[in-house]
Every structure is written in C-alpha cells, then in structure tokens.
Short mmCIF file of C-alpha atoms and ligand atoms in Angstrom, two decimals:
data_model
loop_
_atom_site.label_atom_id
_atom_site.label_comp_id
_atom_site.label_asym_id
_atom_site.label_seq_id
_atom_site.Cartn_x
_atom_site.Cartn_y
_atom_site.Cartn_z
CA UNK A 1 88.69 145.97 166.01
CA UNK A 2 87.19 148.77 164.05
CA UNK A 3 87.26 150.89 161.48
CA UNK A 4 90.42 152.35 160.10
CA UNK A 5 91.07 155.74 157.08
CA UNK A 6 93.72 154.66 154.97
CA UNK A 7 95.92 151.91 155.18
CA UNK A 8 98.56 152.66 158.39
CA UNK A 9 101.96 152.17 157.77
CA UNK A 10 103.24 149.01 158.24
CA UNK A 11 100.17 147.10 157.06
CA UNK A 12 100.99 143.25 157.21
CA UNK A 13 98.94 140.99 155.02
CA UNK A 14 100.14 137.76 157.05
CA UNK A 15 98.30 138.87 160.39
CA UNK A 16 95.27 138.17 158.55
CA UNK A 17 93.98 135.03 157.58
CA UNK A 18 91.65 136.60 155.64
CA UNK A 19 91.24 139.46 153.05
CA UNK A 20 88.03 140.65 152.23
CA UNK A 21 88.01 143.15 149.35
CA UNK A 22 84.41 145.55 149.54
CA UNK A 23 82.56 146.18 152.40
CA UNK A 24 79.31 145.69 150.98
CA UNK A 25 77.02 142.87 151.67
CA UNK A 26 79.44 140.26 150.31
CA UNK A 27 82.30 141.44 151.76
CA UNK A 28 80.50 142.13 155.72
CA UNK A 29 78.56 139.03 155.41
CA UNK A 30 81.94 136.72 154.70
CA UNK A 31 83.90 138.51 157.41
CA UNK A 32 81.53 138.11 159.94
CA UNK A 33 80.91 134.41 159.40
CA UNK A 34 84.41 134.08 158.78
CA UNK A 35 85.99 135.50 162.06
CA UNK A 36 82.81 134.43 164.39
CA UNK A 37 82.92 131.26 163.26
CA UNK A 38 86.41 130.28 163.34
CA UNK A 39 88.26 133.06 164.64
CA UNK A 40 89.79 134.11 161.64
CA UNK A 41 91.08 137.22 161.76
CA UNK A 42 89.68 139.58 158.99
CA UNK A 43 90.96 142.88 157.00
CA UNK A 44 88.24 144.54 154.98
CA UNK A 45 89.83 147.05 152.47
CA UNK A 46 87.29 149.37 151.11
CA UNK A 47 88.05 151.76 148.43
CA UNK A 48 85.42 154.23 149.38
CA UNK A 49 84.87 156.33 152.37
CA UNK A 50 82.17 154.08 154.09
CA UNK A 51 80.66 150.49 154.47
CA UNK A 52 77.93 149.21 153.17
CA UNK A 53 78.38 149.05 149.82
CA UNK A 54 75.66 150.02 147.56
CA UNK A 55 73.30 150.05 150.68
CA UNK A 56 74.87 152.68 152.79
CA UNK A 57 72.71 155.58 153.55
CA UNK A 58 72.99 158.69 155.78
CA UNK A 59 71.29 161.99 157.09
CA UNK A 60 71.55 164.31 154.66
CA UNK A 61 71.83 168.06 155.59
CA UNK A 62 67.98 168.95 155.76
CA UNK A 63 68.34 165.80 158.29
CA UNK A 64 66.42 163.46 156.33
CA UNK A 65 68.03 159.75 155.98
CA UNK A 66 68.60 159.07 152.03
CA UNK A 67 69.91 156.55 150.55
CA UNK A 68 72.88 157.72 148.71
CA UNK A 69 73.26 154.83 145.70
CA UNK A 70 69.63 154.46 145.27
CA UNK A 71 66.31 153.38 147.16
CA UNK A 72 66.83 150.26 148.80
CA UNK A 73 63.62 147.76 150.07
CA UNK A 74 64.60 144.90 151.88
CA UNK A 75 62.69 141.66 151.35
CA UNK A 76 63.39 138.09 151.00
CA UNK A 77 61.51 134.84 150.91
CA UNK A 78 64.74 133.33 152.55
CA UNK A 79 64.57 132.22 155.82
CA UNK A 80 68.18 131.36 156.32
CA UNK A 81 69.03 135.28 155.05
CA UNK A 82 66.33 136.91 157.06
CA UNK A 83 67.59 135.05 160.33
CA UNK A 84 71.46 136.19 159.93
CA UNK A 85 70.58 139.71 159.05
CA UNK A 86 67.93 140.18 162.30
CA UNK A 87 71.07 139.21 164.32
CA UNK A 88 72.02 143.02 163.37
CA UNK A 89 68.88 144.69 163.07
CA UNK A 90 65.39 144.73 163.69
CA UNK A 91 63.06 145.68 160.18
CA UNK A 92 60.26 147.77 160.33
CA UNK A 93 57.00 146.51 158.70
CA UNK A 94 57.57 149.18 155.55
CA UNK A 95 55.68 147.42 152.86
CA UNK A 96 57.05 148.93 149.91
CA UNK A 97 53.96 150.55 147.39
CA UNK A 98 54.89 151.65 143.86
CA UNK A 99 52.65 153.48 141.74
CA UNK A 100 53.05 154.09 137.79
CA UNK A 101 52.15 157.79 136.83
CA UNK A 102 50.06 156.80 133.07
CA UNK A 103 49.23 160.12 131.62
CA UNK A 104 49.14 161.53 135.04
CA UNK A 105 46.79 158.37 136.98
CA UNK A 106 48.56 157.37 139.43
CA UNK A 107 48.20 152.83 139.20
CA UNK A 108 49.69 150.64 141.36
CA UNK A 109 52.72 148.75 139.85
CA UNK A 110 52.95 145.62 139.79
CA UNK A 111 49.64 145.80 137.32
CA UNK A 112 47.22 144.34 139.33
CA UNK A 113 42.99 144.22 140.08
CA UNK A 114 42.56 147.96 140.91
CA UNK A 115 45.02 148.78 137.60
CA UNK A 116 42.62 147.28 135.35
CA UNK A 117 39.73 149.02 137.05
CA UNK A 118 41.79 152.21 136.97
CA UNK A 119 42.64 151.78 133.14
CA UNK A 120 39.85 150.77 131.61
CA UNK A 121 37.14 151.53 133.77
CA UNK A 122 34.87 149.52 136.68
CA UNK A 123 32.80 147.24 134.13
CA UNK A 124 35.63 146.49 131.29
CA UNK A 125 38.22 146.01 133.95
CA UNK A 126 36.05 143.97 136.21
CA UNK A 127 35.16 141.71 133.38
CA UNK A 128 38.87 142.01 132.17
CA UNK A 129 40.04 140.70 135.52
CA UNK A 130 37.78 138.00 135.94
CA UNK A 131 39.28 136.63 132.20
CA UNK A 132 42.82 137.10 134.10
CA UNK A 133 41.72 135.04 137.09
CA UNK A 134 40.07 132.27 134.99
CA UNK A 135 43.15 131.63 132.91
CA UNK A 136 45.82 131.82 135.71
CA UNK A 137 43.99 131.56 139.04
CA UNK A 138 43.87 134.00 141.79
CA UNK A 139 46.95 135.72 143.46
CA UNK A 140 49.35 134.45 140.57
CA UNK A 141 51.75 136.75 139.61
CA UNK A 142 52.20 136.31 135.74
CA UNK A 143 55.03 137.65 133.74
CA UNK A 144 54.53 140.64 130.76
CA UNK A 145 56.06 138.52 128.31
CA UNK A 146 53.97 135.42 129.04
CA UNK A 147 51.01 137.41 129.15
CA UNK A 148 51.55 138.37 126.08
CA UNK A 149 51.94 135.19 124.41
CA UNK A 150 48.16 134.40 125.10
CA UNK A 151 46.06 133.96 121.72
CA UNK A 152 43.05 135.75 123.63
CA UNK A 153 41.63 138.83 122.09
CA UNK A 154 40.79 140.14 126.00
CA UNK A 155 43.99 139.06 127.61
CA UNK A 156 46.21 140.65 124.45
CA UNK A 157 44.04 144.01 124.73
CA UNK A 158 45.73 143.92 128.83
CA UNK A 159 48.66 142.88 127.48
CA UNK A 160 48.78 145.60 124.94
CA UNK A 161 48.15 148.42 127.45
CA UNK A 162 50.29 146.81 130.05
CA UNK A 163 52.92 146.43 127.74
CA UNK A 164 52.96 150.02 126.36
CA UNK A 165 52.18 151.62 129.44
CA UNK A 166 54.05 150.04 131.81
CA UNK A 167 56.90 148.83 130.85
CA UNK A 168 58.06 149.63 126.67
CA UNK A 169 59.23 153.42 127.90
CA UNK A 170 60.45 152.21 131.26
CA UNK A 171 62.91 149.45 130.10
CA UNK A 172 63.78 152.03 127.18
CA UNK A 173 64.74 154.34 129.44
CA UNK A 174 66.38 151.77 132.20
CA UNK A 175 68.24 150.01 129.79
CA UNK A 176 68.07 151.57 126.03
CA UNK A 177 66.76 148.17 124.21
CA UNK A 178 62.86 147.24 125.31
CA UNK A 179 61.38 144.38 126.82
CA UNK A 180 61.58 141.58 123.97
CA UNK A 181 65.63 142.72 123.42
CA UNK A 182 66.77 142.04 127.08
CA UNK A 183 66.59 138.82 129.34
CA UNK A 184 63.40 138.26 130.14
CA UNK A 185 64.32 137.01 133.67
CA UNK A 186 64.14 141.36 134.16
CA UNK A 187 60.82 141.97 133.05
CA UNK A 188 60.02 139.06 135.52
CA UNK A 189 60.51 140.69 138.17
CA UNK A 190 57.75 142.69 137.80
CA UNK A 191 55.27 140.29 137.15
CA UNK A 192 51.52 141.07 136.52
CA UNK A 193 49.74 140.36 140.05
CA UNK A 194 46.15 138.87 139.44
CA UNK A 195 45.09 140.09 142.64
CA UNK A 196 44.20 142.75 145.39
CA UNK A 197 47.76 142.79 146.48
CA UNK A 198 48.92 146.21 145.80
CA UNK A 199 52.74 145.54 147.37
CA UNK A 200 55.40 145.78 144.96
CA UNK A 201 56.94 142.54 146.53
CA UNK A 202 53.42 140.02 146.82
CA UNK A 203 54.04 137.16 149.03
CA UNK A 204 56.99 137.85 149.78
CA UNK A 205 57.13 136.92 153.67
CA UNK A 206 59.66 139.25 154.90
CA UNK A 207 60.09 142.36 154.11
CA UNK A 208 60.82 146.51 155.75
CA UNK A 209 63.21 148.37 156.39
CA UNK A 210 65.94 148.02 159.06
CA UNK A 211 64.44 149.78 162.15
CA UNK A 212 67.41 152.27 162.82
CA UNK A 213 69.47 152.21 159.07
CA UNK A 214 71.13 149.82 156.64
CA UNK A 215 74.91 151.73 157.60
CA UNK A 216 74.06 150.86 161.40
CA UNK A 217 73.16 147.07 160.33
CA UNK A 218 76.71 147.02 158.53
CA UNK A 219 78.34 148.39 161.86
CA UNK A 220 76.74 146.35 163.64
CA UNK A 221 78.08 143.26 161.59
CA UNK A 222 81.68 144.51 161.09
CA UNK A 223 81.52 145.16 164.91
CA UNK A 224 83.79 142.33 165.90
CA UNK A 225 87.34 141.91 167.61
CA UNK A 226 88.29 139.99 164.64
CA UNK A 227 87.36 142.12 162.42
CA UNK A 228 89.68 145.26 161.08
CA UNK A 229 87.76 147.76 158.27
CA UNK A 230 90.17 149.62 156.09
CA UNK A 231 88.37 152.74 153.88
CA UNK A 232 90.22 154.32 151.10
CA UNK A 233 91.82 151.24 149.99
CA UNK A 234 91.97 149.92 146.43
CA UNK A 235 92.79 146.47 146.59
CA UNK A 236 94.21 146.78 143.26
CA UNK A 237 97.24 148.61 145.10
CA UNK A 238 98.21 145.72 146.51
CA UNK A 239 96.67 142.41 145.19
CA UNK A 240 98.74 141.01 142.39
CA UNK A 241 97.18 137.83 140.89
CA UNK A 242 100.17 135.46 138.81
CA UNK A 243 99.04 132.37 137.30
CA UNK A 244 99.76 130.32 140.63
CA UNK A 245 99.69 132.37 143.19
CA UNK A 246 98.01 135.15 145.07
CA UNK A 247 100.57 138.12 145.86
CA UNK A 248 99.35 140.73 148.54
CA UNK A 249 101.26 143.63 149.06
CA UNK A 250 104.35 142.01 146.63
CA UNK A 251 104.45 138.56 149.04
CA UNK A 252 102.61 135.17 148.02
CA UNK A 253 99.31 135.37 150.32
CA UNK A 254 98.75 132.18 152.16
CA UNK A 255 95.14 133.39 153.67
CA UNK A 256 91.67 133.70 152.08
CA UNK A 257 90.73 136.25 149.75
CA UNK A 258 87.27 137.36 149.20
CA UNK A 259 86.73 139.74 146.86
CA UNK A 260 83.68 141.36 145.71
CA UNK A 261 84.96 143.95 143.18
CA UNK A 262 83.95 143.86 139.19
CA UNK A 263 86.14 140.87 138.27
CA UNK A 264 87.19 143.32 134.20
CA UNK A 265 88.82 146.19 136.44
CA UNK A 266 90.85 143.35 138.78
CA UNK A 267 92.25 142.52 135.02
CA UNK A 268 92.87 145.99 133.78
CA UNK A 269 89.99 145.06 131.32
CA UNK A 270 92.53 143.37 129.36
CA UNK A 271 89.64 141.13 127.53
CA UNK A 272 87.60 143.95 127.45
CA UNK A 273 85.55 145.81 129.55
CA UNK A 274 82.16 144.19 130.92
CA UNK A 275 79.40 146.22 130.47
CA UNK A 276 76.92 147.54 133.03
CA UNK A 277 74.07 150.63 133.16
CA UNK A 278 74.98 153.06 135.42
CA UNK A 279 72.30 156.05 137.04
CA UNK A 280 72.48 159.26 137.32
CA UNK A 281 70.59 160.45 141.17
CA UNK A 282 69.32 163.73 141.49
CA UNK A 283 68.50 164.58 145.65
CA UNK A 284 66.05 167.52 145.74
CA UNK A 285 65.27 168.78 149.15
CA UNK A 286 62.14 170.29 149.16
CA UNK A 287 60.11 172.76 152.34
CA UNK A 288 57.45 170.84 152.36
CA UNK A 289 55.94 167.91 154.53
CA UNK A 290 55.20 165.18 151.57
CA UNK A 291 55.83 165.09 147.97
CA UNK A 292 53.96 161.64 146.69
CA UNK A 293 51.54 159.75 148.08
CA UNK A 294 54.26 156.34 148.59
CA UNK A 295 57.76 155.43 148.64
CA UNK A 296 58.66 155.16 144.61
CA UNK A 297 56.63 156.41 141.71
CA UNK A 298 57.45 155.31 138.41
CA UNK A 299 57.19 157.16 135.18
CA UNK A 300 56.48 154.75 132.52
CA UNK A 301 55.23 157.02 129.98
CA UNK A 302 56.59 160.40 130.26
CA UNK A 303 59.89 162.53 131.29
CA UNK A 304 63.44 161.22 130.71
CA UNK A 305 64.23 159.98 134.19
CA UNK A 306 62.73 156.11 135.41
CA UNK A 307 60.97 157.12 139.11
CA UNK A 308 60.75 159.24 142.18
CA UNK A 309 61.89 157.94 145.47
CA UNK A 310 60.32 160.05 148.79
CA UNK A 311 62.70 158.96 151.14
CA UNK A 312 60.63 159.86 153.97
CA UNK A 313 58.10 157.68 152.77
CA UNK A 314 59.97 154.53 153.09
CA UNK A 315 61.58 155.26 156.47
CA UNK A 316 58.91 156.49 158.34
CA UNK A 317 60.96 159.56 159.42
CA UNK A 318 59.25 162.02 160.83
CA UNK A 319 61.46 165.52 159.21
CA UNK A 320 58.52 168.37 159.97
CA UNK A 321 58.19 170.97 157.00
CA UNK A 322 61.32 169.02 154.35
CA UNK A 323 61.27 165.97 152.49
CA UNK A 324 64.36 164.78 150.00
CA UNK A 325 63.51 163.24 146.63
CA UNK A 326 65.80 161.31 144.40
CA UNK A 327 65.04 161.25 140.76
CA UNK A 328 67.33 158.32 138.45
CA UNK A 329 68.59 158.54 135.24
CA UNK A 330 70.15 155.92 133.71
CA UNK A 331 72.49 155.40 131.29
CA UNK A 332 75.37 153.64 129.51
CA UNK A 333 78.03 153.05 132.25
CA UNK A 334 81.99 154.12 130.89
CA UNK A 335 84.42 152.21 132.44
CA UNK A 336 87.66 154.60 134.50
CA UNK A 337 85.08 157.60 134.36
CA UNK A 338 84.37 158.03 137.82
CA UNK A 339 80.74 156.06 137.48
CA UNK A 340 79.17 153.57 139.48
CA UNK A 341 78.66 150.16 137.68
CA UNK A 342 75.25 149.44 139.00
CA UNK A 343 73.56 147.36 136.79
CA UNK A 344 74.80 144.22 135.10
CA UNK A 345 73.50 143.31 131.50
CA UNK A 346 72.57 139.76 131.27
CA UNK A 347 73.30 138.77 127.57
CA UNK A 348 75.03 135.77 126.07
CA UNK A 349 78.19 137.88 124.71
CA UNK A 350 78.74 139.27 128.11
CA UNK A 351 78.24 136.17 130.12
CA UNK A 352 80.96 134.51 127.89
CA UNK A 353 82.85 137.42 128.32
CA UNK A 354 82.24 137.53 132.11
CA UNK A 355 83.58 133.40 132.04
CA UNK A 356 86.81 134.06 130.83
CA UNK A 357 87.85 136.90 133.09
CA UNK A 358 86.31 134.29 136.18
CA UNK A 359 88.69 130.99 134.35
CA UNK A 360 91.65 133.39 135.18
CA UNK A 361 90.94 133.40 139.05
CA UNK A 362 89.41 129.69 138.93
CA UNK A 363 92.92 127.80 139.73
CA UNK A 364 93.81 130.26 142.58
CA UNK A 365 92.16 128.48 145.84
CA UNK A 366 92.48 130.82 148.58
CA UNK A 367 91.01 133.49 146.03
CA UNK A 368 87.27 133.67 145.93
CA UNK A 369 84.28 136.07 144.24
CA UNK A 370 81.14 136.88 145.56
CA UNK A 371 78.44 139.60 145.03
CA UNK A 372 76.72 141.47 142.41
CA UNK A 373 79.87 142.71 140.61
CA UNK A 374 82.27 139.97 141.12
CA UNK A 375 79.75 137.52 140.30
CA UNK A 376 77.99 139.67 137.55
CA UNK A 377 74.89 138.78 138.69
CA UNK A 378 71.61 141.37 139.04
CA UNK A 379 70.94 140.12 142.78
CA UNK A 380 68.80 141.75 144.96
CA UNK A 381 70.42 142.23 148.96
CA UNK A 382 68.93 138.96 149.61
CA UNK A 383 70.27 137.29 146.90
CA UNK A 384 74.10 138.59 147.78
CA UNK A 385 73.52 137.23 151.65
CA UNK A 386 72.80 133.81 150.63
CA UNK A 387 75.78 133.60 148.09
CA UNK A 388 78.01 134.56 150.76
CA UNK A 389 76.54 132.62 153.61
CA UNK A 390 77.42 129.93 150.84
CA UNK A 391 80.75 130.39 150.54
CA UNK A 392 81.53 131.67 153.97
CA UNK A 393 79.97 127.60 154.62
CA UNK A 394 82.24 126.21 151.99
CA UNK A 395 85.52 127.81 153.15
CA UNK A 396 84.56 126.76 156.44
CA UNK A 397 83.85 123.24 155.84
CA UNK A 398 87.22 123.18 154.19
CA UNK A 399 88.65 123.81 157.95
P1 FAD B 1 78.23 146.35 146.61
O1 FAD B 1 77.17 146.84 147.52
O2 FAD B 1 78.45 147.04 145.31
O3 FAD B 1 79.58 146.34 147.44
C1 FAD B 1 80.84 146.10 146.82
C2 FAD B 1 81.85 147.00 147.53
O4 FAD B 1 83.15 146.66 147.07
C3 FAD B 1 81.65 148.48 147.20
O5 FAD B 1 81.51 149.20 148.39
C4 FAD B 1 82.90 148.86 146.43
O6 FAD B 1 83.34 150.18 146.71
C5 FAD B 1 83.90 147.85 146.95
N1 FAD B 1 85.00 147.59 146.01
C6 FAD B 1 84.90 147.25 144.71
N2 FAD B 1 86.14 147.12 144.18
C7 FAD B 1 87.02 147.39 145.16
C8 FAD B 1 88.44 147.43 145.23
N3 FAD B 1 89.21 147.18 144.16
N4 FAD B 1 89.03 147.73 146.41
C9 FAD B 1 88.28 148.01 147.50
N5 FAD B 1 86.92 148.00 147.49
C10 FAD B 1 86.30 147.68 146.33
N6 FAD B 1 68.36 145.16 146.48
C11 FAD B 1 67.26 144.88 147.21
O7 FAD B 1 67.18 143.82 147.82
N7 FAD B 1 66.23 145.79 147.30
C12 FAD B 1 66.26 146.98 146.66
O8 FAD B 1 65.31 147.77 146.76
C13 FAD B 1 67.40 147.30 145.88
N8 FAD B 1 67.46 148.48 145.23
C14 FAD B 1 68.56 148.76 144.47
C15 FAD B 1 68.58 149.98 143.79
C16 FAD B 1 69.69 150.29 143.01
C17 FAD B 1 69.70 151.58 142.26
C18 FAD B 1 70.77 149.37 142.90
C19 FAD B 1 71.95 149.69 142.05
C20 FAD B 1 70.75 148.17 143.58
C21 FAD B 1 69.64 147.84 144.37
N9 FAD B 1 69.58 146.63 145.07
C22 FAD B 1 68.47 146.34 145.81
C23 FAD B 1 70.67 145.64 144.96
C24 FAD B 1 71.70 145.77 146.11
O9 FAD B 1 72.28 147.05 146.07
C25 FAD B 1 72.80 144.73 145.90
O10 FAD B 1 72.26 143.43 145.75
C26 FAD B 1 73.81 144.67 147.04
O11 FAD B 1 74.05 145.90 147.64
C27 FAD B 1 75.10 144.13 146.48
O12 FAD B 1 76.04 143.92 147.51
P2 FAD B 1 77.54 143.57 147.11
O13 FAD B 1 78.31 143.44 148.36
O14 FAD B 1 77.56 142.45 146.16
O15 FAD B 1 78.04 144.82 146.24
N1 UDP B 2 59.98 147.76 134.73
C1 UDP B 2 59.22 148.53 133.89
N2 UDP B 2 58.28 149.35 134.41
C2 UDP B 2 58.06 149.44 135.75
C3 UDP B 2 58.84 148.66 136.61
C4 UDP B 2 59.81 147.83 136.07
O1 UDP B 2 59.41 148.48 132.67
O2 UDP B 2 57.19 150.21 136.17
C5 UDP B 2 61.00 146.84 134.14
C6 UDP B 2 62.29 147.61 133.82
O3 UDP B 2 62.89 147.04 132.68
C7 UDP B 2 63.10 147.35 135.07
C8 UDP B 2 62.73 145.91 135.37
O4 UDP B 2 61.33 145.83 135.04
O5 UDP B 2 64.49 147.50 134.83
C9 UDP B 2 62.95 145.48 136.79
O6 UDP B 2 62.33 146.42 137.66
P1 UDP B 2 62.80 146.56 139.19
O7 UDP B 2 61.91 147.55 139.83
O8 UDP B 2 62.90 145.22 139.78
O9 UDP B 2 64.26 147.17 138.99
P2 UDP B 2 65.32 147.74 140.08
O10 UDP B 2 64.56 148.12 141.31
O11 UDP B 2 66.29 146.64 140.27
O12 UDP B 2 65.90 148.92 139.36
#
C-alpha cells in the first residue's frame, strides 16, 4: 500500500489487524510475514523520516552510498535468515577485512597467523603460532579472555600483547570500563582466529552486502498491498498501555501489536532509565579515490575515536576522484537528548532492570516486543531476523 508522511487524518486503528511500531528489521520482518502469510493487514508507524531502522543508508551528496547509523556487514550462519532476506535482495560477495592500526602497523583484526608474524616478527611469531595451534587446533577461533587464562609463559606473552593492543584501549573507548569489567560474551565476538583466515567474520557461511542497498531490501519487504508505512509517527502519541488492555489512539485495540521501540521510553522511564552507549559519526568527504586499504580500520591504541569506515570499500562503488569516511565516537547515551540508543549494556543491574519494565507488558497478549531495543539485546541484523521470524511463527500458529 505504501509509504505514507505523517499520520492522515482520520487514521483508524481497527482497519488494521496489526500495529507494528519501528520499521527496522523487527518491525519489516513481522509485517511482512504477518500480512503475506495471513493477510493481515499491517500499519507500520515510524517515528523517523525513513525505514530501515538502524540499517538505512543513502547517497550522500558527493554521491557516495553511506551508511548513515553506522557501517553495517551482513553475515549470518542462519540458513532460515539468509533464505527470507534473499527473497528481497541479492548480497554481493563483500567479505568484510578489518585491520587494527598498532603504533601505525596496520594487523588484521581478528588477531590471527599473519598478526603474530606482524607483531613479533617471522621466527617468534611462527614459533608463537605453532604453540597456539597445538593447544587449540587449527582454524579455532579462541576468545581474549580465555586466552588469557592459560598458565603458559608463550601463550600469556600473546595474550599480553593481544590484550593491550587490541582490545584494553578499544573497549575503553567503546564502552568506558575494559575487557574484564563488561560481559565477556562482547569481547567474544572478536575472538582470536588461529588461522590464515584474515575475514573479520571466519566461517561464517554467508555473508556481503545487499547487491543494490539495505533501504532498497526494506522497500522491497514493506512492498506489499497489505502493508501501509507511516513516517513521523511516535507511537507513544497514540499507544496507551492500562493494566488490561491495549488502547490505540484512546480505543481498546483488539489487533496485534509489535513493537520494537526501547521498552524505558514506552514507560516514561518511570523505573528508571535503561542505559545504553550511544556514538558520535563524523562523515568526511574527501577528493580523493581511496583512503584505507579495507572497509573498517580500527584504532586500538591511539586517537579518541574507535575506527574508520571507507564506505566505498565495502560497497564496491565505483565514485571516481571522492570517497566518504565515517569516524565513531562513543559515549555515554542521555536519555530525551536527541541521541541514538545504540548499544545496550549487558550487566546484571540492568537486565533486572530491563525485566521489570518487560513484566509490565507480559499480561497484555496482543502486545508483543522484538528487536535490539525492545528486547535489550546486542543482536547483530541476523540475530533480529530470526527473533522476529519467531514470533511472526508464534502469532501465526495462534491463528
Ligand atoms: P532498529 O534498527 O533500531 O529499528 C527500530 C526502529 O523503531 C527505529 O527505526 C526507530 O526509529 C523505531 N522506533 C523506536 N521507537 C519508536 C516509536 N515510539 N514510534 C515509532 N518508531 C519507533 N549488525 C550486523 O549484522 N552487522 C553489522 O555490521 C552491524 N553493525 C552495526 C553498527 C552499529 C554502529 C550499530 C549500532 C549496530 C550494528 N548492527 C550490525 C546491528 C543492527 O543495526 C541491528 O541488529 C538491527 O538494525 C536492529 O534492528 P531492530 O529492528 O531491532 O532495531
Ligand atoms: N573490540 C576491541 N578491539 C577491536 C575490536 C573489538 O576491543 O579491535 C572489542 C570492543 O569491546 C568491541 C567488542 O570487541 O565493543 C565487539 O566488537 P565488534 O566489532 O563486534 O563491535 P560492533 O561492530 O558491534 O561495534
């Protein structure tokens, strides 16, 4: 049905069997399976001026496509995810390369065979590496903080450097406690690879970018006759929640409601406000064909921003004589100032926190949270597709 600014006058909850709140990967995810697959019809209210959520990305004016909320890298080991989204788009093979800048040499993160030769030379980091492969096997990917726990002179003197060099500034910076202070499911994601594998994503089976953009793979899935997309729209305006019932637009709302908001600002904050980081992005457009030699470098030693996205890099783009950069900064996030709540923290206090704001919506049936805010959970794209494939399945099966 389209995409509508605003919400037009005369706006009738009741012709929709379902509300979707966000139009990022939760949201379009849920309203596509939701109207396809049982002709339900579908209002997406989204409060800012485009789909996608987080994803979207554009052509910015030197014509280069960016991606305005950060650099995104699709990849998944999920077969079920990877077959629903190639329904809307075809990915290029982009195999995403990071490298760390250490005291200005460029190593490939994550740590892996041709780091150790690059840090501590071609005899000590042969030998180093063949002590990594004997304790954990080839083409294992082995976290910082269980590396670390190893009572081997050799392995702590990798662990050491790794540590310090790769990740103590880095985390200070990402998330202002280091690596032993935050969940160590984070640092895990960037495990040590004890291997040739230089892509930041080893193994994983799937991965690129999609062929034309991620906003054209969220038109493509919002493109149905079910299916009406309303920008502009807080759903705070008109979603009530009472103890019982589910009030849309001052009338008890019989339909689904997905929402995929932070669950805190559906509340007011009223228990308190859940905490995220948040990043600052700097775009520089610069006259020149290439900045950096792949798609993200990280600075894990030096300057006061994390890394350096080439956008140009990632796409494939070909933009003759310009290239756009994005450097992040990231920070404390303050709720009702305007900022983006990107990243949640995962620590006990805010998980309990996180509980009791999600027992207030847990008697309301028809009202249902999924997605990286409403679930507080740091998923990756992938991760968000298969929690709403989920519960698009569940709310289904209950038809
Ligand atoms: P979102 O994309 O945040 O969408 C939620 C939408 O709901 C938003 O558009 C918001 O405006 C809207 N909304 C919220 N409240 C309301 C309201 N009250 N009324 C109306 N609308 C509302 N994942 C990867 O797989 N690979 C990557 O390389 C990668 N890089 C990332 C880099 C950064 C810097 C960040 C922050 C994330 C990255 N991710 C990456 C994660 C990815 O962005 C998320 O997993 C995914 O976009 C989350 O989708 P979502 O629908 O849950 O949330
Ligand atoms: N990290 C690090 N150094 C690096 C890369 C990652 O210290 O060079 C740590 C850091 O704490 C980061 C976490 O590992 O927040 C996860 O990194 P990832 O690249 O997955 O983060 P994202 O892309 O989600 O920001």
């Amino acid at each position: 049905m389209g995409t509508v600014s605003g919400l037009s006058e005369g706006f009738n909850p009741s012709m929709f069997d379902v509300i979707v709140v966000g139009a990022g990967y939760a949201g379009a995810v849920c309203a596509r399976r939701l109207a396809e697959s049982c002709s339900m019809r579908v209002a997406v209210l989204e409060r800012r001026d485009h789909i996608a959520g987080n994803a979207y990305d554009y052509i910015d004016d030197a014509g280069v496509l960016v991606h305005k909320y950060g650099p995104h890298i699709y990849h998944t080991f999920d077969e079920r995810v990877h077959q629903f989204l190639t329904r809307f788009t075809e990915f290029t093979n982009y195999q995403h390369k990071v490298l760390a800048n250490i005291h200005g040499t460029l190593m490939p993160v994550p740590f892996n065979h041709r780091s150790l030769v690059l840090a501590f030379g071609e005899e000590k980091g042969e030998r180093l590496y063949q002590k990594l492969v004997k304790t954990f096997g080839e083409n294992k990917k082995v976290p910082i903080l269980e590396l670390r726990s190893k009572n081997d002179p050799e392995l702590a003197e990798v662990a050491d450097y790794v540590y310090e060099n790769v990740f103590l500034h880095y985390t200070m910076k990402q998330w202002g406690k280091t690596p032993d202070q935050i969940d160590p499911a984070v640092m895990g994601r960037v495990p040590v690879f004890v291997g040739d594998d230089d892509r930041y994503f080893p193994q994983a089976p799937y991965q690129g970018m999609p062929a034309q953009s991620y906003t054209a793979l969220f038109e493509r899935m919002l493109d149905h006759d079910l299916i009406t997309v309303y920008t502009g729209v807080d759903a705070r305006d008109l979603i009530d929640l009472t103890d019982k019932s589910v009030m849309v637009c001052g009338q008890p709302y019989l339909g689904e409601i997905i929402y995929t908001g932070a669950l805190d600002e559906l509340f007011d904050l009223d228990l308190g406000a859940l905490p995220y980081r948040t990043l600052d992005m700097q775009f520089e457009t610069l006259d020149q064909d290439q900045f950096q030699p792949v798609g993200t470098v990280n600075y894990t030693v030096s300057e006061d921003f994390t890394r350096i996205t080439e956008f140009k890099n990632m796409t494939g783009q070909v933009v003759p004589g310009k290239t756009t950069i994005m450097r992040e900064y990231s920070h404390e996030y303050v709720p009702g100032s305007g900022q983006t709540p990107y990243y949640v923290i995962n620590e006990p206090k805010n998980i309990e926190l996180y509980k009791r704001y999600r027992e207030r919506v847990s008697g309301l049936l028809n009202f249902h949270v999924v997605g990286r805010l409403a679930e507080y959970r740091y998923y990756d794209m992938d991760g968000v597709v298969a929690s709403a494939l989920d519960l698009s399945d569940e709310i289904l099966n209950q038809r």
